[in-house]
Coordinates of C-alpha atoms and ligand atoms in Angstrom, one line a residue:
M1329 CA -5.6 12.6 -21.1
I1330 CA -3.4 11.9 -18.1
N1331 CA -6.2 13.0 -15.8
L1332 CA -8.9 10.8 -17.3
G1333 CA -10.3 8.0 -15.2
L1334 CA -10.1 4.4 -16.4
R1335 CA -13.6 4.3 -17.8
H1336 CA -12.8 7.3 -20.0
L1337 CA -9.5 5.7 -21.1
Q1338 CA -11.3 2.5 -21.9
Q1339 CA -13.9 4.4 -24.0
S1340 CA -11.1 6.1 -26.0
L1341 CA -9.6 2.7 -26.6
Q1342 CA -12.9 1.2 -27.7
K1343 CA -13.7 4.1 -30.0
Q1344 CA -10.2 3.7 -31.4
Q1345 CA -9.4 7.3 -30.6
I1346 CA -6.1 5.9 -29.3
S1347 CA -4.5 2.4 -29.5
S1348 CA -3.3 0.6 -26.4
A1349 CA 0.3 0.8 -27.8
E1350 CA -0.1 4.6 -28.1
L1351 CA -1.6 4.9 -24.6
A1352 CA 1.3 2.9 -23.1
S1353 CA 3.8 5.0 -24.9
V1354 CA 2.3 8.3 -23.6
Y1355 CA 2.9 7.0 -20.1
L1356 CA 6.2 5.3 -20.8
D1357 CA 7.5 8.7 -22.1
R1358 CA 6.3 10.3 -18.8
C1359 CA 8.1 7.6 -16.8
R1360 CA 11.4 8.3 -18.7
Q1361 CA 10.9 12.1 -18.5
F1362 CA 10.1 12.3 -14.8
N1363 CA 11.8 9.4 -13.1
P1364 CA 15.2 11.1 -12.9
T1365 CA 13.5 13.7 -10.7
L1366 CA 11.4 11.4 -8.5
N1367 CA 13.3 8.1 -8.3
A1368 CA 9.9 6.4 -8.1
L1369 CA 10.8 3.6 -10.5
L1370 CA 13.5 0.9 -10.3
Y1371 CA 12.8 -0.5 -13.8
I1372 CA 11.2 1.0 -16.9
A1373 CA 10.3 -1.3 -19.8
D1374 CA 12.1 -0.5 -23.1
D1375 CA 8.9 -1.2 -24.9
I1376 CA 5.7 -3.0 -24.2
N1377 CA 6.0 -6.7 -24.4
P1378 CA 4.3 -7.8 -27.7
E1379 CA 2.8 -10.8 -26.0
Q1380 CA 1.1 -8.5 -23.5
L1381 CA -0.1 -6.3 -26.2
L1382 CA -1.8 -9.2 -27.9
T1383 CA -3.6 -10.3 -24.7
A1384 CA -4.6 -6.7 -24.1
Q1385 CA -6.2 -6.4 -27.4
S1386 CA -8.3 -9.5 -26.9
A1387 CA -9.0 -9.3 -23.2
P1388 CA -12.6 -8.6 -22.3
G1389 CA -13.5 -6.1 -19.5
P1390 CA -12.6 -2.6 -18.5
L1391 CA -8.9 -3.0 -18.0
A1392 CA -7.9 -4.2 -21.5
G1393 CA -5.0 -2.0 -22.7
I1394 CA -4.7 0.0 -19.5
P1395 CA -1.1 0.6 -18.5
L1396 CA 0.1 0.0 -14.9
I1397 CA 3.1 0.0 -12.6
H1398 CA 3.8 -2.8 -10.1
K1399 CA 5.4 -2.3 -6.7
D1400 CA 8.8 -4.0 -6.9
L1401 CA 7.8 -6.7 -4.4
F1402 CA 5.4 -8.4 -6.9
S1403 CA 7.4 -11.1 -8.8
T1404 CA 7.3 -10.4 -12.5
R1405 CA 8.5 -13.1 -14.9
Q1406 CA 11.8 -12.2 -16.6
V1407 CA 11.6 -8.7 -15.1
P1408 CA 13.9 -7.7 -12.2
T1409 CA 12.2 -7.8 -8.7
T1410 CA 14.3 -6.3 -5.9
A1411 CA 11.9 -5.6 -3.0
G1412 CA 14.0 -2.4 -2.6
S1413 CA 16.9 -4.5 -1.3
R1414 CA 20.5 -5.0 -2.3
M1415 CA 19.9 -8.6 -1.3
L1416 CA 17.7 -9.1 -4.4
A1417 CA 19.4 -6.5 -6.7
N1418 CA 20.0 -9.1 -9.4
Y1419 CA 17.0 -11.3 -8.9
V1420 CA 14.9 -12.0 -12.0
P1421 CA 12.0 -14.2 -11.1
P1422 CA 11.1 -17.1 -13.4
F1423 CA 7.3 -16.7 -12.6
D1424 CA 4.6 -14.1 -12.1
A1425 CA 2.9 -13.3 -8.8
T1426 CA -0.7 -14.3 -8.9
V1427 CA -1.7 -10.6 -8.8
V1428 CA 0.5 -10.0 -11.8
S1429 CA -1.0 -12.9 -13.8
H1430 CA -4.5 -11.8 -13.0
L1431 CA -3.8 -8.2 -14.2
N1432 CA -2.0 -9.5 -17.3
N1433 CA -4.9 -11.7 -18.1
A1434 CA -7.2 -8.7 -17.7
G1435 CA -5.2 -7.0 -20.5
M1436 CA -3.2 -4.5 -18.3
L1437 CA 0.2 -3.5 -19.6
T1438 CA 3.2 -3.4 -17.2
L1439 CA 5.3 -0.2 -17.8
A1440 CA 7.6 -0.3 -14.8
K1441 CA 8.4 -1.5 -11.3
A1442 CA 8.1 1.0 -8.4
N1443 CA 10.7 1.8 -5.8
M1444 CA 9.8 1.0 -2.2
D1445 CA 11.2 0.8 1.3
E1446 CA 13.5 -2.3 1.6
F1447 CA 11.2 -5.4 2.1
A1448 CA 8.3 -2.9 2.7
M1449 CA 9.7 -1.8 6.0
G1450 CA 9.3 1.9 6.5
S1451 CA 6.9 4.9 6.4
S1452 CA 8.9 7.3 4.2
N1453 CA 10.6 5.4 1.4
E1454 CA 14.0 6.5 2.7
Y1455 CA 14.9 2.9 3.4
S1456 CA 15.2 1.7 -0.2
A1457 CA 18.6 0.4 -1.1
F1458 CA 18.2 2.3 -4.4
G1459 CA 17.8 5.8 -3.0
S1460 CA 14.8 7.6 -1.5
V1461 CA 11.7 8.6 -3.5
K1462 CA 10.7 12.2 -3.9
N1463 CA 7.2 13.5 -3.3
P1464 CA 5.9 15.1 -6.5
W1465 CA 4.1 17.8 -4.5
D1466 CA 7.4 18.9 -2.9
L1467 CA 10.6 17.3 -3.9
Q1468 CA 12.1 18.1 -0.5
R1469 CA 9.6 15.8 1.2
V1470 CA 9.1 12.1 1.4
P1471 CA 6.2 10.4 -0.4
G1472 CA 5.4 8.2 2.6
G1473 CA 6.1 4.5 2.7
S1474 CA 6.6 1.7 2.0
S1475 CA 4.7 2.0 -1.3
G1476 CA 6.1 5.5 -1.9
G1477 CA 7.3 4.7 -5.4
S1478 CA 3.8 3.5 -6.4
A1479 CA 2.2 6.6 -4.8
A1480 CA 4.6 9.1 -6.3
A1481 CA 4.2 7.5 -9.7
V1482 CA 0.4 7.7 -9.7
A1483 CA 0.4 11.2 -8.2
A1484 CA 2.7 12.4 -11.1
R1485 CA 0.6 10.3 -13.5
L1486 CA 3.5 8.1 -14.7
A1487 CA 0.7 5.5 -14.9
P1488 CA -3.0 5.7 -14.2
V1489 CA -2.7 2.8 -11.7
A1490 CA -0.1 1.0 -9.5
T1491 CA -0.2 -2.1 -7.4
A1492 CA 1.1 -1.7 -3.8
S1493 CA 1.1 -3.7 -0.5
D1494 CA 0.1 -2.8 3.0
T1495 CA 1.3 -4.5 6.2
G1496 CA 0.8 -1.7 8.7
G1497 CA -0.2 1.3 6.5
S1498 CA 2.0 1.2 3.4
I1499 CA -0.8 1.8 0.9
R1500 CA -2.9 4.3 2.9
Q1501 CA -0.1 6.5 4.3
P1502 CA 1.7 7.1 1.0
A1503 CA -1.6 7.5 -0.8
A1504 CA -2.5 10.2 1.8
M1505 CA 0.8 12.0 1.5
C1506 CA 0.7 12.0 -2.3
G1507 CA -2.9 13.0 -2.8
I1508 CA -4.2 9.8 -4.4
T1509 CA -6.7 7.0 -3.5
G1510 CA -5.3 3.7 -2.2
I1511 CA -7.1 0.6 -0.9
K1512 CA -5.9 -2.4 1.2
P1513 CA -8.6 -5.1 0.9
S1514 CA -9.5 -7.5 3.7
Y1515 CA -6.7 -9.9 4.6
G1516 CA -7.0 -13.0 2.4
R1517 CA -8.7 -11.3 -0.5
V1518 CA -5.6 -10.8 -2.7
S1519 CA -3.2 -13.7 -3.1
R1520 CA 0.2 -13.3 -1.5
F1521 CA 1.7 -15.8 -3.9
G1522 CA 4.8 -14.3 -5.5
M1523 CA 4.7 -11.2 -3.3
V1524 CA 7.9 -10.9 -1.4
A1525 CA 7.0 -11.6 2.2
F1526 CA 7.5 -9.2 5.1
A1527 CA 5.0 -10.2 7.9
S1528 CA 2.8 -12.9 6.4
S1529 CA -0.2 -12.5 8.8
L1530 CA -0.5 -8.8 7.9
D1531 CA 0.8 -8.4 4.3
Q1532 CA -1.9 -7.7 1.8
G1533 CA -1.7 -6.5 -1.8
G1534 CA -3.8 -3.6 -3.0
V1535 CA -4.1 -0.8 -5.5
M1536 CA -3.5 2.9 -5.9
A1537 CA -5.1 5.1 -8.4
V1538 CA -6.6 8.6 -8.9
S1539 CA -10.2 7.7 -7.8
A1540 CA -12.0 5.0 -5.7
D1541 CA -13.8 4.0 -8.9
D1542 CA -10.5 3.3 -10.7
C1543 CA -9.2 1.4 -7.6
A1544 CA -12.3 -0.7 -7.5
L1545 CA -12.1 -1.7 -11.2
V1546 CA -8.6 -3.0 -10.8
L1547 CA -9.3 -4.6 -7.4
A1548 CA -12.1 -6.6 -9.0
A1549 CA -9.5 -8.2 -11.3
M1550 CA -7.0 -8.8 -8.4
M1551 CA -9.2 -10.5 -5.8
A1552 CA -9.8 -14.2 -6.3
Y1553 CA -9.2 -17.4 -4.4
D1554 CA -5.7 -18.8 -5.0
D1555 CA -4.8 -22.4 -4.0
K1556 CA -1.2 -21.3 -4.0
D1557 CA -1.8 -19.1 -0.9
S1558 CA -3.1 -21.0 2.1
T1559 CA -4.6 -17.8 3.6
S1560 CA -6.5 -17.0 0.5
I1561 CA -10.3 -16.7 1.1
K1562 CA -12.8 -18.7 -0.8
A1563 CA -15.5 -16.1 -1.6
D1564 CA -18.0 -15.4 -4.4
A1565 CA -16.6 -13.3 -7.1
W1566 CA -16.5 -9.7 -6.0
Q1567 CA -18.4 -7.2 -8.1
W1568 CA -18.2 -3.5 -8.2
Q1569 CA -21.2 -1.3 -8.8
A1570 CA -20.2 2.3 -9.0
P1571 CA -22.7 4.5 -7.2
Q1572 CA -24.6 6.7 -9.6
E1573 CA -25.6 9.3 -7.0
A1574 CA -23.9 11.0 -4.1
S1575 CA -26.5 10.5 -1.4
M1576 CA -25.3 8.7 1.8
Q1577 CA -28.8 8.7 3.3
G1578 CA -29.0 6.0 5.9
L1579 CA -25.2 5.4 6.1
K1580 CA -23.9 5.2 9.7
V1581 CA -20.3 6.5 9.8
G1582 CA -18.2 5.8 13.0
I1583 CA -15.8 8.5 14.1
I1584 CA -13.3 8.4 17.0
P1585 CA -13.2 11.9 18.5
G1586 CA -10.1 11.0 20.5
W1587 CA -8.1 10.4 17.3
I1588 CA -9.2 13.7 15.8
E1589 CA -8.1 15.4 19.0
Q1590 CA -4.7 13.8 18.7
L1591 CA -4.1 15.6 15.4
K1592 CA -1.6 18.3 16.5
D1593 CA -1.5 19.8 13.0
N1594 CA -4.5 22.1 13.1
D1595 CA -4.8 22.3 9.3
I1596 CA -5.1 18.5 9.1
K1597 CA -7.7 18.6 11.9
Q1598 CA -9.7 21.2 10.1
S1599 CA -9.6 19.4 6.8
T1600 CA -10.6 16.1 8.5
L1601 CA -13.6 17.9 10.2
A1602 CA -14.5 19.5 6.9
A1603 CA -14.5 16.1 5.2
L1604 CA -16.8 14.7 7.9
D1605 CA -19.1 17.7 7.4
T1606 CA -19.3 16.8 3.7
L1607 CA -20.3 13.2 4.5
V1608 CA -23.0 14.6 6.7
A1609 CA -24.1 17.0 4.0
Q1610 CA -24.4 14.0 1.7
G1611 CA -26.8 12.4 4.2
A1612 CA -24.5 10.3 6.4
Q1613 CA -25.1 10.0 10.1
L1614 CA -21.9 10.3 12.3
I1615 CA -21.8 8.1 15.4
E1616 CA -19.0 8.2 18.0
V1617 CA -17.3 4.9 18.5
D1618 CA -14.2 3.9 20.4
L1619 CA -11.3 1.4 20.0
P1620 CA -10.1 1.3 23.5
H1621 CA -7.1 -0.9 22.8
A1622 CA -5.9 0.9 19.7
E1623 CA -3.4 2.9 21.6
L1624 CA -1.4 -0.3 22.1
A1625 CA -1.5 -1.1 18.4
V1626 CA 1.9 0.4 17.4
A1627 CA 3.7 -1.4 20.3
A1628 CA 2.0 -4.7 19.4
Y1629 CA 2.7 -4.3 15.7
Y1630 CA 6.4 -3.6 16.2
I1631 CA 6.7 -6.9 18.0
L1632 CA 4.6 -9.0 15.7
A1633 CA 5.8 -7.7 12.3
P1634 CA 9.5 -7.9 13.1
A1635 CA 8.9 -11.4 14.6
E1636 CA 7.4 -12.6 11.3
A1637 CA 10.0 -10.7 9.3
S1638 CA 12.8 -12.4 11.1
A1639 CA 11.4 -15.8 10.1
N1640 CA 10.6 -14.8 6.5
L1641 CA 14.0 -13.2 5.9
A1642 CA 15.9 -16.3 7.1
R1643 CA 15.7 -17.6 3.5
F1644 CA 18.1 -14.9 2.4
D1645 CA 21.3 -16.8 3.3
G1646 CA 23.4 -16.2 0.3
I1647 CA 23.0 -19.8 -0.9
R1648 CA 19.5 -20.3 -2.0
F1649 CA 18.6 -16.7 -2.7
G1650 CA 20.0 -13.4 -3.7
H1651 CA 23.3 -11.6 -2.8
Q1652 CA 26.3 -13.6 -1.6
S1653 CA 29.3 -11.8 -0.1
A1654 CA 32.4 -11.9 -2.3
A1655 CA 34.6 -11.5 0.7
K1656 CA 36.6 -14.5 1.9
S1657 CA 34.8 -16.3 4.7
L1658 CA 36.2 -18.4 7.4
D1659 CA 33.3 -20.8 7.6
I1660 CA 29.6 -21.0 6.7
N1661 CA 28.5 -18.9 9.6
D1662 CA 31.0 -16.2 8.6
M1663 CA 29.6 -16.3 5.1
Y1664 CA 26.0 -15.9 6.3
R1665 CA 27.1 -13.0 8.5
K1666 CA 29.0 -11.2 5.7
T1667 CA 26.2 -11.8 3.2
R1668 CA 23.4 -10.6 5.4
S1669 CA 25.4 -7.6 6.7
E1670 CA 26.1 -6.5 3.1
G1671 CA 22.7 -7.5 1.7
F1672 CA 20.3 -6.0 4.3
G1673 CA 20.1 -2.3 5.2
H1674 CA 20.1 -1.0 8.7
E1675 CA 16.3 -0.9 9.3
V1676 CA 15.9 -4.5 8.0
Q1677 CA 18.7 -5.7 10.3
R1678 CA 17.1 -3.9 13.2
R1679 CA 13.8 -5.7 12.6
I1680 CA 15.5 -9.1 12.3
M1681 CA 17.2 -8.5 15.6
L1682 CA 14.1 -7.2 17.3
G1683 CA 12.0 -10.1 15.9
T1684 CA 14.5 -12.8 16.8
W1685 CA 14.7 -11.4 20.3
A1686 CA 10.9 -11.3 20.7
L1687 CA 10.6 -14.9 19.7
S1688 CA 13.5 -16.2 21.8
S1689 CA 12.7 -18.3 24.9
G1690 CA 12.3 -16.1 28.0
Y1691 CA 10.9 -13.2 25.9
Y1692 CA 8.3 -15.0 23.8
D1693 CA 5.6 -15.1 26.6
D1694 CA 6.3 -11.6 27.7
Y1695 CA 6.3 -9.9 24.3
Y1696 CA 5.2 -12.0 21.4
C1697 CA 2.2 -13.6 23.2
Q1698 CA 1.2 -10.3 24.8
A1699 CA 1.3 -8.7 21.4
Q1700 CA -1.0 -11.4 20.0
R1701 CA -3.4 -10.8 22.9
I1702 CA -3.5 -7.1 22.1
R1703 CA -4.1 -8.0 18.5
R1704 CA -7.2 -10.0 19.5
L1705 CA -8.5 -7.3 21.7
I1706 CA -8.2 -4.7 18.9
S1707 CA -10.2 -7.1 16.6
E1708 CA -12.9 -7.3 19.3
D1709 CA -12.9 -3.5 19.6
F1710 CA -13.6 -3.3 15.8
K1711 CA -16.3 -5.9 16.1
Q1712 CA -18.0 -3.9 18.8
A1713 CA -17.7 -0.7 16.7
F1714 CA -19.1 -2.4 13.6
S1715 CA -22.2 -3.5 15.5
Q1716 CA -23.1 0.2 15.6
V1717 CA -21.9 1.6 12.3
D1718 CA -21.5 0.6 8.6
V1719 CA -18.1 2.2 8.0
M1720 CA -15.6 4.2 10.0
A1721 CA -13.9 7.5 9.0
V1722 CA -10.7 8.3 10.8
P1723 CA -7.4 10.1 10.1
V1724 CA -4.7 8.3 8.1
S1725 CA -1.5 10.1 9.1
P1726 CA -0.9 12.5 12.0
E1727 CA 1.2 14.7 9.6
V1728 CA 1.5 15.9 6.1
A1729 CA 4.5 14.5 4.1
F1730 CA 7.6 15.3 6.2
K1731 CA 11.0 16.4 4.9
H1732 CA 13.7 13.9 3.9
G1733 CA 15.9 13.2 6.9
E1734 CA 13.5 14.7 9.4
K1735 CA 12.7 11.5 11.2
S1736 CA 16.1 10.0 11.8
D1737 CA 15.2 7.8 14.8
G1738 CA 13.2 4.6 14.2
V1739 CA 10.6 5.2 16.9
S1740 CA 9.3 8.6 15.6
M1741 CA 8.9 6.9 12.2
Y1742 CA 7.0 4.0 13.9
Q1743 CA 4.6 6.5 15.5
A1744 CA 3.6 7.8 12.0
D1745 CA 1.6 4.5 11.7
Q1746 CA -0.6 5.0 14.8
F1747 CA -3.8 5.5 12.8
T1748 CA -3.2 2.8 10.1
I1749 CA -1.9 -0.1 12.2
P1750 CA -5.2 -1.0 14.1
A1751 CA -7.1 -2.0 10.9
S1752 CA -4.1 -3.9 9.7
L1753 CA -3.9 -5.9 13.0
A1754 CA -7.6 -6.7 12.6
G1755 CA -7.2 -7.6 8.8
L1756 CA -10.0 -5.2 7.8
P1757 CA -10.5 -3.5 4.4
C1758 CA -9.5 0.2 4.5
L1759 CA -8.6 3.0 2.2
S1760 CA -7.3 6.5 2.0
M1761 CA -8.9 9.2 -0.1
P1762 CA -7.7 12.8 -0.7
I1763 CA -9.5 15.5 1.3
Q1764 CA -8.8 19.3 1.5
P1765 CA -5.0 19.8 1.4
A1766 CA -3.1 21.5 4.3
R1767 CA -0.7 24.3 3.3
G1768 CA -0.7 23.0 -0.3
L1769 CA 0.2 19.4 0.8
P1770 CA -2.2 16.4 0.4
V1771 CA -4.2 15.0 3.3
G1772 CA -6.1 11.8 3.4
L1773 CA -9.2 10.4 5.2
Q1774 CA -9.2 6.8 6.1
L1775 CA -12.3 4.7 5.6
I1776 CA -12.4 1.3 7.4
G1777 CA -15.1 -1.4 6.7
P1778 CA -16.2 -4.7 8.3
Y1779 CA -14.5 -7.9 7.0
F1780 CA -14.9 -8.5 3.3
D1781 CA -17.0 -5.3 2.8
E1782 CA -14.7 -3.6 0.4
H1783 CA -17.8 -2.3 -1.3
V1784 CA -18.9 0.0 1.5
I1785 CA -15.6 1.8 1.7
L1786 CA -15.2 2.1 -2.0
S1787 CA -18.8 3.3 -2.6
T1788 CA -18.5 5.8 0.3
A1789 CA -15.3 7.2 -1.2
S1790 CA -16.8 7.2 -4.7
K1791 CA -19.8 9.2 -3.5
Y1792 CA -17.5 11.7 -1.7
Q1793 CA -15.5 12.0 -5.0
L1794 CA -18.7 12.7 -6.9
V1795 CA -19.0 16.0 -4.9
T1796 CA -15.3 16.9 -4.4
D1797 CA -12.3 17.2 -6.7
Y1798 CA -9.4 16.8 -4.3
H1799 CA -8.6 13.5 -5.9
Q1800 CA -8.2 15.1 -9.3
Q1801 CA -5.7 17.7 -8.2
M1802 CA -2.2 17.2 -9.6
P1803 CA 1.2 18.5 -8.6
G1804 CA 1.9 21.5 -10.9
A1805 CA 5.4 20.4 -12.0
F1806 CA 4.1 17.2 -13.6
L1807 CA 1.2 18.5 -15.6
Ligands
LIG656 N1 5.5 1.6 8.3 C1 5.1 0.2 8.7 C2 6.4 -0.6 8.9 O1 7.4 0.0 8.7 C3 4.2 -0.4 7.7 C4 4.9 -0.9 6.5 C5 4.0 -1.6 5.6 O2 2.8 -1.5 5.6 N2 4.6 -2.4 4.7 O3 6.4 -1.7 9.2

């Protein structure tokens, strides 16, 4: 049962072959059984909230009674929400994030909250204040980050679906490293209300699941205009039609040969080329495109994201929010210093310092403004590319999941985002789907679409998943 898609689970519920309470308890048992090995979850419900169970039973639509896990940066009413930080270790929100309310209303049942890099900063999930997450395919390796808890949980089938967030790659990169499907919709599609902020102009909620079809079913319930988020988009209700046949006749797929050449791992290169061959065999036409400014994306992102983070994280001052140092302070500045030194981990402190520096007078024009210009140029590059193609297919990560502790300096970790950051800077919808593994470890292919065209990337992925079964493969130890 743990390998059935949402549509099958829904059928079993409708035919009363299983009740939603039983389904939830199958997954809750798995959470309890496997979490000590994976450390993917920071909170596991004792039982399913009876109120939720009632809504689930009466909710219309395909998600009624389907269990899920939320990344621990979505605020959940009366359930701890830590954002992977000591700063919020004891925070229990009095409200639900908009995403959480939408999914509750659709009848989904929250089983647990997923571990993550502190404040979603990281590419390996080693920066959580609550310990690193293990990759279910090889416990010595990282699951990717920052949504590594969500990705490891879905890969080990602790739930069929998990929410996640992506600022520079945090859905796509862990999805690729854990062998599951994960989508970040266009910026503005999913409300950020109640989602702990990292870099507000980039942060976007999304979803991880086994297949693109499952992601789409959940995304349809998540995406809606929200007047509580000023960057939320007013658009017609989004509808998902799952493709019935695998033909990609007439689809123009953009590829960037230079990015494929940059893949130093030959097995990843071969599996990327094989996936592109499959798209061609399904009728797609490959067209070479270029994003000439994308090589500057990592540098620009690591100015812009820390700059926004330094402003967003100013609210954690020990008075209004979160942890307060118990040590004796000389004055209020001393109290701030002690509180923030104890509450934030090293990577978060580094970003706050970098961001504050980039925004300070004298450096603002040279760094922050330049980075904004590069961001604009990258958006223009994409516009140009999408005047020639319907969708782009590019690598997700230059490497398979690496070993814990292998990337000890910040910069080599930052480079791991080279293929995911460009679409984030442009705010475009993008996903990662599993392709042929390399040396037994998962590999992903990234599909990027034009603004607000989540449909093209999801239907392309669904068609690919009609003719392949990489997305259904599970790590043996968790069967
Ligand atoms: N790895 C990137 C960072 O550390 C992206 C994180 C994210 O998307 N939340 O900022």
